[in-house]
Amino acid sequence: MARFSAWSVFKNGLSGQQSWGRQWRDPEPQKQYDVVIVGAGLHGLATAYYLAKNHGVKNIAVLEKGWLGGGNAGRNTTIVRSNYFMPGNRQFYEHSLQLWENLSHDLNYNVMFSQRAHISLLHSPSAMDAAARRYNTMRLSGTPAEIWGLDQLKKAVPHLNYGPDARFPIIGAAVQQRAGTARHDAVAWGYARAADQHGVDIIQNCEVTGMGRTADKVSTIQTSRGVIKAKKVGLAVAGNTTRLWQMAGFSTLPIESHKLQAFVTEPLKPLLDQVVVFGVGGTHFYISQSDKGGMVFGGDLDWYKSYAQRGNLPIVQDVAECAVSILPCMGRVRLLRHWAGVMDMSMDGSPFICKTPLSNLYLNAGWNYGGFKASPASGWYFADLIANDRPHETIQHFTLQRFEQGVNIDERGAGPDPKLHG
Ligand SMILES: Cc1cc2nc3c(=O)[nH]c(=O)nc-3n(C[C@H](O)[C@H](O)[C@H](O)COP(=O)(O)OP(=O)(O)OC[C@H]3O[C@@H](n4cnc5c(N)ncnc54)[C@H](O)[C@@H]3O)c2cc1C
């Protein structure tokens, strides 16, 4: 497959852009693979790519029940940051951000990663203190981070609601300049194309419907396109993890599937250069502006468990209220679209990249609604786990056993309720 370059863009321009080939193959499933990854979202595709690239594994398939990137991969609000506090999370998300910083070059695909800064608004002295603790911890471990006063914030984002009657008065902000956004479907396509170049079979419209087992192994994978055997099987199915877990013969997981909505408005002239986030008094809201001009934003979960990829009206109202309370000029903007994805919410808000009770079954799940930013590192460490059959030190606590051992990684301090870990 041709590499993308300024020269290839020029050359294809001469033939009216008619000569671009397919970006990845559409292979028939083989009877047997060394590694099968279930789920062609970002985590599954990244895992296949790093398995082939970093570990030289040949004979890999990614099985996808729909089309690649049709799950949460193509539904998120694309925020990428590494402002984490807890040991384990901090190193993991910083590694992810570093992978993001070189991802377009690595994949030879423009994922439109834009380091436009992530600004968390602060509304009280105690919130300033808590943010200073978190952001100083980041600085001590080598991740640049800043706390801004009101004057600096007003210069950077002049049209937030600073008025005397503001519903949520702002007193400062915690800022990560290296954070930003990327184009989510380009990330899926970039990983798919690069994995395909390494010989990975990406098989769409291939739903896993069951698993055959011996006492300690997955022996066969039943799919809508026939039975497939695999020496190793990795699950990366986000909100469907509990379903696949049951197919493997287990009962429960410390995960609940909840839906999360995202919203985009009609295109506007440039209004917001950064990602702006606030959460105070029960609200939760994040917003950025896409390259096409649409305001892209979201808020809380829909508050009840479901596998449906659609949301409900109360959250539309809730999020719209947040939008106009912080950016009053949004009041006259029309909403263009909204949609939902199914989130794999874990009990402490942190993920699982781990072995399972079956010796050849590996689990990647529990991304809550922060898995987009995690995609590169998630694939990197999951590939490392599958290839070497032992967890890397950085992910040593991303296990199912951590709750038994009392090593919860509760970034928000919200307690054991999956709904509260946004
Ligand atoms: C509205 C919304 C906003 C979000 N905003 C952000 C954000 O701003 N920043 C951030 O970091 N994260 C965000 N997220 C979270 C992030 O999108 C997810 O955590 C991440 O995409 C999950 O990993 P994935 O891409 O692999 O999942 P998915 O794309 O959901 O991939 C899982 C795949 O598995 C497939 N599958 C399921 N069952 C089967 C089966 N039986 N057989 C075969 N295939 C199967 C599905 O079809 C799907 O394609 C958001 C999510 C949503 C929904």
Short mmCIF file of C-alpha atoms and ligand atoms in Angstrom, two decimals:
data_model
loop_
_atom_site.label_atom_id
_atom_site.label_comp_id
_atom_site.label_asym_id
_atom_site.label_seq_id
_atom_site.Cartn_x
_atom_site.Cartn_y
_atom_site.Cartn_z
CA MET A 1 0.00 0.00 0.00
CA ALA A 2 1.28 3.47 -0.93
CA ARG A 3 2.64 5.65 1.85
CA PHE A 4 0.97 9.02 2.28
CA SER A 5 3.32 11.92 1.58
CA ALA A 6 3.24 15.38 0.05
CA TRP A 7 4.43 13.74 -3.18
CA SER A 8 1.60 11.14 -3.21
CA VAL A 9 -0.99 13.88 -2.58
CA PHE A 10 0.47 15.90 -5.47
CA LYS A 11 0.64 12.89 -7.80
CA ASN A 12 -2.94 11.84 -7.07
CA GLY A 13 -4.05 15.43 -7.63
CA LEU A 14 -2.81 15.13 -11.23
CA SER A 15 -5.23 12.25 -11.83
CA GLY A 16 -8.18 13.98 -10.16
CA GLN A 17 -7.80 11.99 -6.90
CA GLN A 18 -9.05 8.87 -8.76
CA SER A 19 -6.05 6.62 -8.13
CA TRP A 20 -6.16 6.10 -4.35
CA GLY A 21 -6.42 2.39 -3.55
CA ARG A 22 -8.31 0.64 -0.74
CA GLN A 23 -6.92 1.55 2.66
CA TRP A 24 -7.21 -1.97 4.09
CA ARG A 25 -8.20 -5.39 2.78
CA ASP A 26 -11.55 -7.10 3.33
CA PRO A 27 -10.34 -10.67 3.98
CA GLU A 28 -12.40 -13.81 4.54
CA PRO A 29 -11.87 -15.24 8.04
CA GLN A 30 -9.33 -18.06 8.24
CA LYS A 31 -9.99 -21.17 10.32
CA GLN A 32 -7.20 -20.45 12.80
CA TYR A 33 -5.17 -17.52 14.11
CA ASP A 34 -2.38 -17.06 16.62
CA VAL A 35 -4.24 -14.14 18.20
CA VAL A 36 -7.86 -13.09 17.79
CA ILE A 37 -8.92 -9.68 19.12
CA VAL A 38 -12.68 -9.22 19.49
CA GLY A 39 -13.80 -5.65 18.76
CA ALA A 40 -12.49 -3.30 16.06
CA GLY A 41 -12.78 -0.17 18.16
CA LEU A 42 -9.70 1.89 18.92
CA HIS A 43 -8.42 -0.46 21.60
CA GLY A 44 -8.80 -3.61 19.52
CA LEU A 45 -7.22 -2.08 16.42
CA ALA A 46 -4.37 -0.50 18.39
CA THR A 47 -3.71 -3.83 20.12
CA ALA A 48 -3.47 -5.66 16.80
CA TYR A 49 -1.15 -2.98 15.41
CA TYR A 50 1.26 -3.06 18.38
CA LEU A 51 1.16 -6.87 18.54
CA ALA A 52 2.39 -6.97 14.96
CA LYS A 53 4.71 -3.98 15.11
CA ASN A 54 6.27 -4.25 18.57
CA HIS A 55 6.16 -8.01 19.10
CA GLY A 56 6.37 -9.43 15.58
CA VAL A 57 3.23 -11.56 16.01
CA LYS A 58 2.02 -12.69 12.56
CA ASN A 59 -1.37 -14.32 12.00
CA ILE A 60 -3.67 -11.89 13.90
CA ALA A 61 -7.39 -11.23 13.30
CA VAL A 62 -9.64 -8.50 14.64
CA LEU A 63 -13.31 -9.55 14.62
CA GLU A 64 -15.94 -6.82 14.50
CA LYS A 65 -19.68 -7.34 14.61
CA GLY A 66 -20.46 -4.14 12.70
CA TRP A 67 -18.10 -1.79 10.92
CA LEU A 68 -14.79 -0.73 12.38
CA GLY A 69 -15.06 2.40 14.46
CA GLY A 70 -18.87 2.06 14.68
CA GLY A 71 -18.85 1.77 18.47
CA ASN A 72 -17.58 4.31 20.98
CA ALA A 73 -14.51 4.84 18.78
CA GLY A 74 -16.54 7.00 16.40
CA ARG A 75 -18.94 8.45 18.99
CA ASN A 76 -16.75 10.21 21.53
CA THR A 77 -16.03 13.89 22.08
CA THR A 78 -12.33 13.27 21.27
CA ILE A 79 -10.72 14.79 24.36
CA VAL A 80 -7.12 13.70 24.97
CA ARG A 81 -5.34 14.61 28.23
CA SER A 82 -3.08 13.09 30.86
CA ASN A 83 -4.01 15.12 33.97
CA TYR A 84 -4.25 12.05 36.20
CA PHE A 85 -3.25 11.82 39.83
CA MET A 86 -3.29 8.21 40.98
CA PRO A 87 -0.13 6.09 40.69
CA GLY A 88 -0.55 3.77 37.71
CA ASN A 89 -3.05 6.05 35.97
CA ARG A 90 -0.55 8.91 35.89
CA GLN A 91 2.19 6.94 34.15
CA PHE A 92 -0.26 5.15 31.87
CA TYR A 93 -2.02 8.27 30.55
CA GLU A 94 1.24 10.21 30.19
CA HIS A 95 2.64 7.36 28.10
CA SER A 96 -0.56 7.50 26.05
CA LEU A 97 -0.16 11.24 25.47
CA GLN A 98 3.41 10.70 24.33
CA LEU A 99 2.20 8.08 21.84
CA TRP A 100 -0.45 10.57 20.64
CA GLU A 101 2.23 13.17 20.04
CA ASN A 102 3.86 10.98 17.38
CA LEU A 103 0.81 9.00 16.23
CA SER A 104 0.26 10.60 12.82
CA HIS A 105 3.90 9.92 11.91
CA ASP A 106 3.90 6.45 13.38
CA LEU A 107 0.74 5.41 11.51
CA ASN A 108 1.53 7.52 8.42
CA TYR A 109 -2.05 8.79 8.77
CA ASN A 110 -3.17 12.25 9.82
CA VAL A 111 -5.20 11.72 13.00
CA MET A 112 -5.54 15.52 13.33
CA PHE A 113 -4.16 15.54 16.86
CA SER A 114 -4.47 19.13 18.03
CA GLN A 115 -2.73 20.09 21.27
CA ARG A 116 -5.01 23.05 21.92
CA ALA A 117 -4.97 22.88 25.77
CA HIS A 118 -7.45 21.41 28.24
CA ILE A 119 -8.86 23.95 30.69
CA SER A 120 -10.72 22.74 33.81
CA LEU A 121 -12.68 25.63 35.32
CA LEU A 122 -12.45 26.07 39.08
CA HIS A 123 -15.22 27.60 41.14
CA SER A 124 -14.11 27.62 44.79
CA PRO A 125 -10.93 27.94 46.89
CA SER A 126 -11.19 24.26 47.83
CA ALA A 127 -11.38 23.30 44.15
CA MET A 128 -8.27 25.46 43.54
CA ASP A 129 -6.47 23.60 46.36
CA ALA A 130 -7.47 20.17 45.05
CA ALA A 131 -6.40 21.13 41.51
CA ALA A 132 -3.07 22.48 42.79
CA ARG A 133 -2.44 19.14 44.52
CA ARG A 134 -3.21 17.17 41.37
CA TYR A 135 -1.35 19.46 38.98
CA ASN A 136 1.70 19.72 41.26
CA THR A 137 1.81 15.93 41.39
CA MET A 138 1.78 15.89 37.60
CA ARG A 139 4.63 18.39 37.50
CA LEU A 140 6.65 16.36 39.99
CA SER A 141 6.33 13.33 37.74
CA GLY A 142 7.38 15.27 34.64
CA THR A 143 4.04 16.31 33.10
CA PRO A 144 3.83 20.10 32.59
CA ALA A 145 0.71 21.58 34.22
CA GLU A 146 -0.48 25.07 35.20
CA ILE A 147 -2.93 26.76 37.55
CA TRP A 148 -4.35 30.00 36.15
CA GLY A 149 -5.94 32.92 37.96
CA LEU A 150 -8.96 34.70 36.57
CA ASP A 151 -7.02 37.36 34.62
CA GLN A 152 -5.06 34.79 32.64
CA LEU A 153 -8.22 32.77 31.98
CA LYS A 154 -10.16 35.81 30.76
CA LYS A 155 -7.41 36.60 28.27
CA ALA A 156 -7.40 33.05 26.89
CA VAL A 157 -11.19 32.42 26.87
CA PRO A 158 -12.90 35.82 27.01
CA HIS A 159 -16.51 34.77 26.42
CA LEU A 160 -17.13 32.43 29.35
CA ASN A 161 -19.77 33.56 31.81
CA TYR A 162 -17.77 35.79 34.18
CA GLY A 163 -20.74 38.04 34.95
CA PRO A 164 -21.80 38.94 38.51
CA ASP A 165 -24.96 36.82 38.13
CA ALA A 166 -23.17 33.76 36.73
CA ARG A 167 -24.83 30.52 37.82
CA PHE A 168 -21.35 29.03 38.46
CA PRO A 169 -18.88 31.85 39.26
CA ILE A 170 -15.38 31.02 38.01
CA ILE A 171 -12.30 31.85 40.06
CA GLY A 172 -9.51 30.15 38.10
CA ALA A 173 -8.54 27.14 36.01
CA ALA A 174 -6.27 24.11 35.90
CA VAL A 175 -4.60 23.85 32.53
CA GLN A 176 -2.75 21.17 30.59
CA GLN A 177 -1.33 22.78 27.46
CA ARG A 178 -0.29 19.51 25.78
CA ALA A 179 -3.82 18.12 25.93
CA GLY A 180 -6.37 18.58 23.14
CA THR A 181 -8.43 16.68 20.61
CA ALA A 182 -7.97 14.35 17.64
CA ARG A 183 -10.29 13.21 14.87
CA HIS A 184 -11.70 9.98 16.27
CA ASP A 185 -12.59 8.11 13.08
CA ALA A 186 -9.21 9.00 11.55
CA VAL A 187 -7.60 7.28 14.54
CA ALA A 188 -9.62 4.12 13.86
CA TRP A 189 -8.82 4.26 10.14
CA GLY A 190 -5.14 4.99 10.81
CA TYR A 191 -4.73 2.02 13.14
CA ALA A 192 -6.73 -0.21 10.77
CA ARG A 193 -4.61 0.75 7.78
CA ALA A 194 -1.34 0.35 9.67
CA ALA A 195 -2.39 -3.00 11.18
CA ASP A 196 -3.49 -4.23 7.77
CA GLN A 197 -0.08 -3.29 6.38
CA HIS A 198 1.43 -5.61 8.98
CA GLY A 199 -0.81 -8.42 7.70
CA VAL A 200 -3.58 -8.23 10.34
CA ASP A 201 -6.96 -9.52 9.07
CA ILE A 202 -9.66 -7.03 10.02
CA ILE A 203 -12.95 -8.86 9.61
CA GLN A 204 -16.03 -6.68 9.75
CA ASN A 205 -19.64 -7.95 9.97
CA CYS A 206 -18.34 -10.86 12.02
CA GLU A 207 -20.13 -11.04 15.35
CA VAL A 208 -18.79 -13.31 18.07
CA THR A 209 -21.83 -15.26 19.24
CA GLY A 210 -20.28 -17.82 21.57
CA MET A 211 -17.08 -19.40 22.85
CA GLY A 212 -16.16 -23.05 23.22
CA ARG A 213 -14.12 -23.87 26.32
CA THR A 214 -12.03 -26.49 28.01
CA ALA A 215 -11.49 -26.22 31.76
CA ASP A 216 -8.82 -23.54 31.45
CA LYS A 217 -8.88 -22.30 27.85
CA VAL A 218 -11.02 -20.83 25.12
CA SER A 219 -10.94 -23.53 22.45
CA THR A 220 -13.15 -22.06 19.70
CA ILE A 221 -14.84 -18.79 18.85
CA GLN A 222 -18.27 -19.06 17.28
CA THR A 223 -18.99 -16.19 14.93
CA SER A 224 -21.67 -15.18 12.44
CA ARG A 225 -19.11 -16.16 9.76
CA GLY A 226 -18.16 -19.57 11.09
CA VAL A 227 -16.06 -21.12 13.84
CA ILE A 228 -12.54 -19.75 14.35
CA LYS A 229 -9.76 -21.19 16.49
CA ALA A 230 -7.17 -19.05 18.22
CA LYS A 231 -4.16 -19.70 20.43
CA LYS A 232 -4.87 -16.46 22.30
CA VAL A 233 -8.04 -14.35 22.51
CA GLY A 234 -8.25 -10.69 23.58
CA LEU A 235 -11.55 -8.98 24.40
CA ALA A 236 -11.75 -5.26 23.59
CA VAL A 237 -15.50 -4.73 23.24
CA ALA A 238 -16.09 -1.74 25.58
CA GLY A 239 -19.79 -1.58 26.59
CA ASN A 240 -20.38 -5.17 25.45
CA THR A 241 -17.75 -6.67 27.75
CA THR A 242 -20.26 -8.20 30.16
CA ARG A 243 -21.94 -10.03 27.24
CA LEU A 244 -18.67 -11.50 25.98
CA TRP A 245 -17.68 -12.39 29.54
CA GLN A 246 -20.82 -14.50 29.83
CA MET A 247 -20.04 -16.19 26.50
CA ALA A 248 -16.69 -17.22 28.03
CA GLY A 249 -18.65 -19.00 30.76
CA PHE A 250 -18.33 -16.47 33.58
CA SER A 251 -21.04 -14.65 35.47
CA THR A 252 -20.34 -11.14 36.67
CA LEU A 253 -17.72 -8.43 36.17
CA PRO A 254 -17.16 -5.24 38.20
CA ILE A 255 -18.53 -3.32 35.20
CA GLU A 256 -21.90 -1.75 34.38
CA SER A 257 -22.90 -0.71 30.84
CA HIS A 258 -24.24 2.83 30.74
CA LYS A 259 -24.94 5.13 27.85
CA LEU A 260 -23.29 8.48 27.27
CA GLN A 261 -24.47 11.08 24.77
CA ALA A 262 -22.51 13.58 22.68
CA PHE A 263 -23.79 16.67 20.90
CA VAL A 264 -22.71 18.83 17.98
CA THR A 265 -24.13 22.18 16.87
CA GLU A 266 -24.35 23.83 13.49
CA PRO A 267 -20.93 25.15 12.37
CA LEU A 268 -19.85 28.51 13.79
CA LYS A 269 -16.96 30.83 13.10
CA PRO A 270 -13.99 30.22 15.44
CA LEU A 271 -15.29 30.64 18.99
CA LEU A 272 -13.31 28.35 21.27
CA ASP A 273 -9.64 27.46 20.78
CA GLN A 274 -9.34 25.08 23.73
CA VAL A 275 -11.15 22.20 25.41
CA VAL A 276 -13.10 23.66 28.34
CA VAL A 277 -14.44 21.50 31.16
CA PHE A 278 -16.41 22.18 34.28
CA GLY A 279 -17.99 20.11 37.00
CA VAL A 280 -19.49 21.72 40.06
CA GLY A 281 -22.65 21.25 42.11
CA GLY A 282 -23.73 18.11 40.28
CA THR A 283 -22.99 19.44 36.81
CA HIS A 284 -20.51 17.94 34.37
CA PHE A 285 -19.78 19.53 31.02
CA TYR A 286 -16.99 19.56 28.42
CA ILE A 287 -16.81 21.41 25.12
CA SER A 288 -14.52 22.07 22.18
CA GLN A 289 -14.95 23.29 18.62
CA SER A 290 -14.38 20.93 15.71
CA ASP A 291 -12.34 21.86 12.65
CA LYS A 292 -15.62 22.19 10.74
CA GLY A 293 -16.83 24.75 13.30
CA GLY A 294 -19.40 22.64 15.18
CA MET A 295 -19.39 22.97 18.97
CA VAL A 296 -18.83 19.42 20.25
CA PHE A 297 -19.90 18.80 23.83
CA GLY A 298 -21.18 16.33 26.37
CA GLY A 299 -22.06 15.88 30.01
CA ASP A 300 -23.13 13.12 32.34
CA LEU A 301 -24.29 9.57 31.71
CA ASP A 302 -27.96 8.82 31.13
CA TRP A 303 -28.17 7.42 34.70
CA TYR A 304 -29.49 3.97 33.86
CA LYS A 305 -27.93 0.80 32.52
CA SER A 306 -28.52 -0.21 28.90
CA TYR A 307 -26.83 -1.67 25.82
CA ALA A 308 -28.73 0.75 23.52
CA GLN A 309 -26.67 3.20 21.48
CA ARG A 310 -29.16 6.02 21.97
CA GLY A 311 -29.85 8.49 24.74
CA ASN A 312 -32.82 10.27 26.25
CA LEU A 313 -34.18 13.80 26.45
CA PRO A 314 -33.54 14.68 30.13
CA ILE A 315 -29.80 14.61 29.48
CA VAL A 316 -30.24 16.75 26.37
CA GLN A 317 -31.87 19.37 28.59
CA ASP A 318 -29.27 18.96 31.34
CA VAL A 319 -26.35 19.40 28.93
CA ALA A 320 -28.01 22.33 27.14
CA GLU A 321 -28.46 24.05 30.52
CA CYS A 322 -24.76 23.53 31.28
CA ALA A 323 -23.82 24.93 27.87
CA VAL A 324 -25.73 28.18 28.25
CA SER A 325 -24.75 28.61 31.88
CA ILE A 326 -21.05 28.66 31.02
CA LEU A 327 -21.16 30.02 27.45
CA PRO A 328 -24.33 32.11 27.28
CA CYS A 329 -23.72 32.88 23.60
CA MET A 330 -24.60 29.22 22.88
CA GLY A 331 -28.24 30.01 23.66
CA ARG A 332 -28.94 30.98 20.07
CA VAL A 333 -27.03 28.14 18.42
CA ARG A 334 -28.94 25.23 16.90
CA LEU A 335 -28.13 21.66 17.83
CA LEU A 336 -27.31 19.63 14.73
CA ARG A 337 -26.96 16.07 15.98
CA HIS A 338 -26.69 13.98 19.11
CA TRP A 339 -25.97 10.31 19.63
CA ALA A 340 -24.89 7.87 22.34
CA GLY A 341 -22.39 5.11 23.00
CA VAL A 342 -22.31 2.28 25.54
CA MET A 343 -19.75 2.82 28.27
CA ASP A 344 -18.02 0.05 30.24
CA MET A 345 -18.17 1.77 33.65
CA SER A 346 -16.01 0.11 36.31
CA MET A 347 -16.51 0.27 40.08
CA ASP A 348 -13.59 2.63 40.70
CA GLY A 349 -13.48 4.38 37.34
CA SER A 350 -10.21 2.75 36.26
CA PRO A 351 -9.63 0.18 33.54
CA PHE A 352 -8.71 -3.49 33.31
CA ILE A 353 -5.88 -4.73 31.10
CA CYS A 354 -5.34 -8.15 32.53
CA LYS A 355 -5.26 -11.90 32.38
CA THR A 356 -8.43 -13.83 33.22
CA PRO A 357 -9.13 -17.19 34.87
CA LEU A 358 -8.66 -18.75 31.40
CA SER A 359 -5.02 -19.10 30.41
CA ASN A 360 -5.46 -17.86 26.81
CA LEU A 361 -8.16 -15.21 27.38
CA TYR A 362 -7.13 -11.60 28.02
CA LEU A 363 -9.34 -8.66 29.03
CA ASN A 364 -9.24 -5.01 28.01
CA ALA A 365 -12.20 -3.10 29.49
CA GLY A 366 -13.51 -0.64 32.06
CA TRP A 367 -12.67 2.55 30.15
CA ASN A 368 -15.62 4.49 31.50
CA TYR A 369 -15.80 7.56 29.36
CA GLY A 370 -12.11 8.23 29.17
CA GLY A 371 -11.01 5.51 26.77
CA PHE A 372 -10.39 7.64 23.70
CA LYS A 373 -7.31 9.30 25.16
CA ALA A 374 -6.19 5.90 26.42
CA SER A 375 -6.37 4.15 23.05
CA PRO A 376 -2.66 4.20 22.09
CA ALA A 377 -1.40 3.11 25.52
CA SER A 378 -4.25 0.64 25.94
CA GLY A 379 -3.26 -1.09 22.70
CA TRP A 380 0.44 -0.84 23.57
CA TYR A 381 0.11 -2.47 27.03
CA PHE A 382 -2.56 -4.99 25.98
CA ALA A 383 -0.32 -6.15 23.14
CA ASP A 384 2.57 -6.40 25.59
CA LEU A 385 0.44 -8.49 27.96
CA ILE A 386 -0.80 -10.85 25.24
CA ALA A 387 2.64 -11.28 23.68
CA ASN A 388 4.54 -11.83 26.96
CA ASP A 389 1.77 -13.37 29.06
CA ARG A 390 2.59 -11.10 32.02
CA PRO A 391 1.50 -7.57 32.90
CA HIS A 392 3.91 -4.69 32.41
CA GLU A 393 4.74 -2.92 35.69
CA THR A 394 2.69 0.16 34.70
CA ILE A 395 -0.54 -1.83 34.47
CA GLN A 396 0.11 -4.18 37.37
CA HIS A 397 -3.00 -2.93 39.24
CA PHE A 398 -5.31 -2.83 36.20
CA THR A 399 -6.59 -6.24 37.26
CA LEU A 400 -9.93 -7.73 38.28
CA GLN A 401 -8.38 -8.73 41.61
CA ARG A 402 -7.65 -5.18 42.72
CA PHE A 403 -10.98 -4.90 44.54
CA GLU A 404 -10.21 -8.05 46.56
CA GLN A 405 -6.79 -6.62 47.38
CA GLY A 406 -8.06 -3.13 48.31
CA VAL A 407 -6.04 -1.33 45.63
CA ASN A 408 -8.92 0.60 44.10
CA ILE A 409 -7.70 3.27 41.66
CA ASP A 410 -10.48 5.77 42.33
CA GLU A 411 -9.32 8.89 40.48
CA ARG A 412 -12.41 10.94 41.38
CA GLY A 413 -12.78 9.65 44.93
CA ALA A 414 -16.40 8.94 44.02
CA GLY A 415 -16.69 5.54 45.70
CA PRO A 416 -17.89 2.16 44.38
CA ASP A 417 -20.69 3.40 42.12
CA PRO A 418 -19.92 3.10 38.40
CA LYS A 419 -22.36 5.90 37.49
CA LEU A 420 -20.24 8.45 39.33
CA HIS A 421 -16.95 7.81 37.53
CA GLY A 422 -17.09 10.10 34.52
C1 LIG B 1 -20.45 10.11 23.78
C2 LIG B 1 -19.06 9.66 24.19
C3 LIG B 1 -18.12 10.62 24.49
C4 LIG B 1 -16.83 10.21 24.89
N1 LIG B 1 -15.87 11.17 25.05
C5 LIG B 1 -14.61 10.82 25.32
C6 LIG B 1 -13.59 11.79 25.38
O1 LIG B 1 -13.83 12.97 25.14
N2 LIG B 1 -12.34 11.38 25.70
C7 LIG B 1 -12.05 10.10 25.97
O2 LIG B 1 -10.91 9.80 26.30
N3 LIG B 1 -12.98 9.12 25.86
C8 LIG B 1 -14.25 9.45 25.54
N4 LIG B 1 -15.23 8.49 25.40
C9 LIG B 1 -14.89 7.09 25.70
C10 LIG B 1 -14.23 6.35 24.54
O3 LIG B 1 -14.89 6.62 23.33
C11 LIG B 1 -14.28 4.86 24.84
O4 LIG B 1 -13.80 4.61 26.16
C12 LIG B 1 -13.41 4.06 23.89
O5 LIG B 1 -13.73 4.39 22.55
C13 LIG B 1 -13.67 2.57 24.12
O6 LIG B 1 -12.80 1.77 23.42
P1 LIG B 1 -13.05 1.25 21.91
O7 LIG B 1 -12.83 2.40 20.98
O8 LIG B 1 -12.22 0.09 21.69
O9 LIG B 1 -14.59 0.88 21.97
P2 LIG B 1 -15.61 0.62 20.78
O10 LIG B 1 -15.36 1.52 19.64
O11 LIG B 1 -16.98 0.61 21.37
O12 LIG B 1 -15.17 -0.83 20.30
C14 LIG B 1 -15.73 -2.03 20.73
C15 LIG B 1 -16.13 -2.78 19.47
O13 LIG B 1 -16.50 -4.11 19.83
C16 LIG B 1 -17.50 -4.50 18.93
N5 LIG B 1 -18.22 -5.65 19.49
C17 LIG B 1 -19.04 -5.68 20.56
N6 LIG B 1 -19.53 -6.92 20.73
C18 LIG B 1 -19.00 -7.69 19.76
C19 LIG B 1 -19.15 -9.05 19.39
N7 LIG B 1 -19.95 -9.88 20.07
N8 LIG B 1 -18.46 -9.52 18.31
C20 LIG B 1 -17.63 -8.69 17.61
N9 LIG B 1 -17.48 -7.39 17.89
C21 LIG B 1 -18.15 -6.89 18.95
C22 LIG B 1 -18.38 -3.25 18.80
O14 LIG B 1 -19.19 -3.29 17.65
C23 LIG B 1 -17.35 -2.15 18.79
O15 LIG B 1 -16.99 -1.76 17.46
C24 LIG B 1 -16.51 8.85 25.01
C25 LIG B 1 -17.48 7.90 24.69
C26 LIG B 1 -18.74 8.30 24.26
C27 LIG B 1 -19.76 7.26 23.88
#
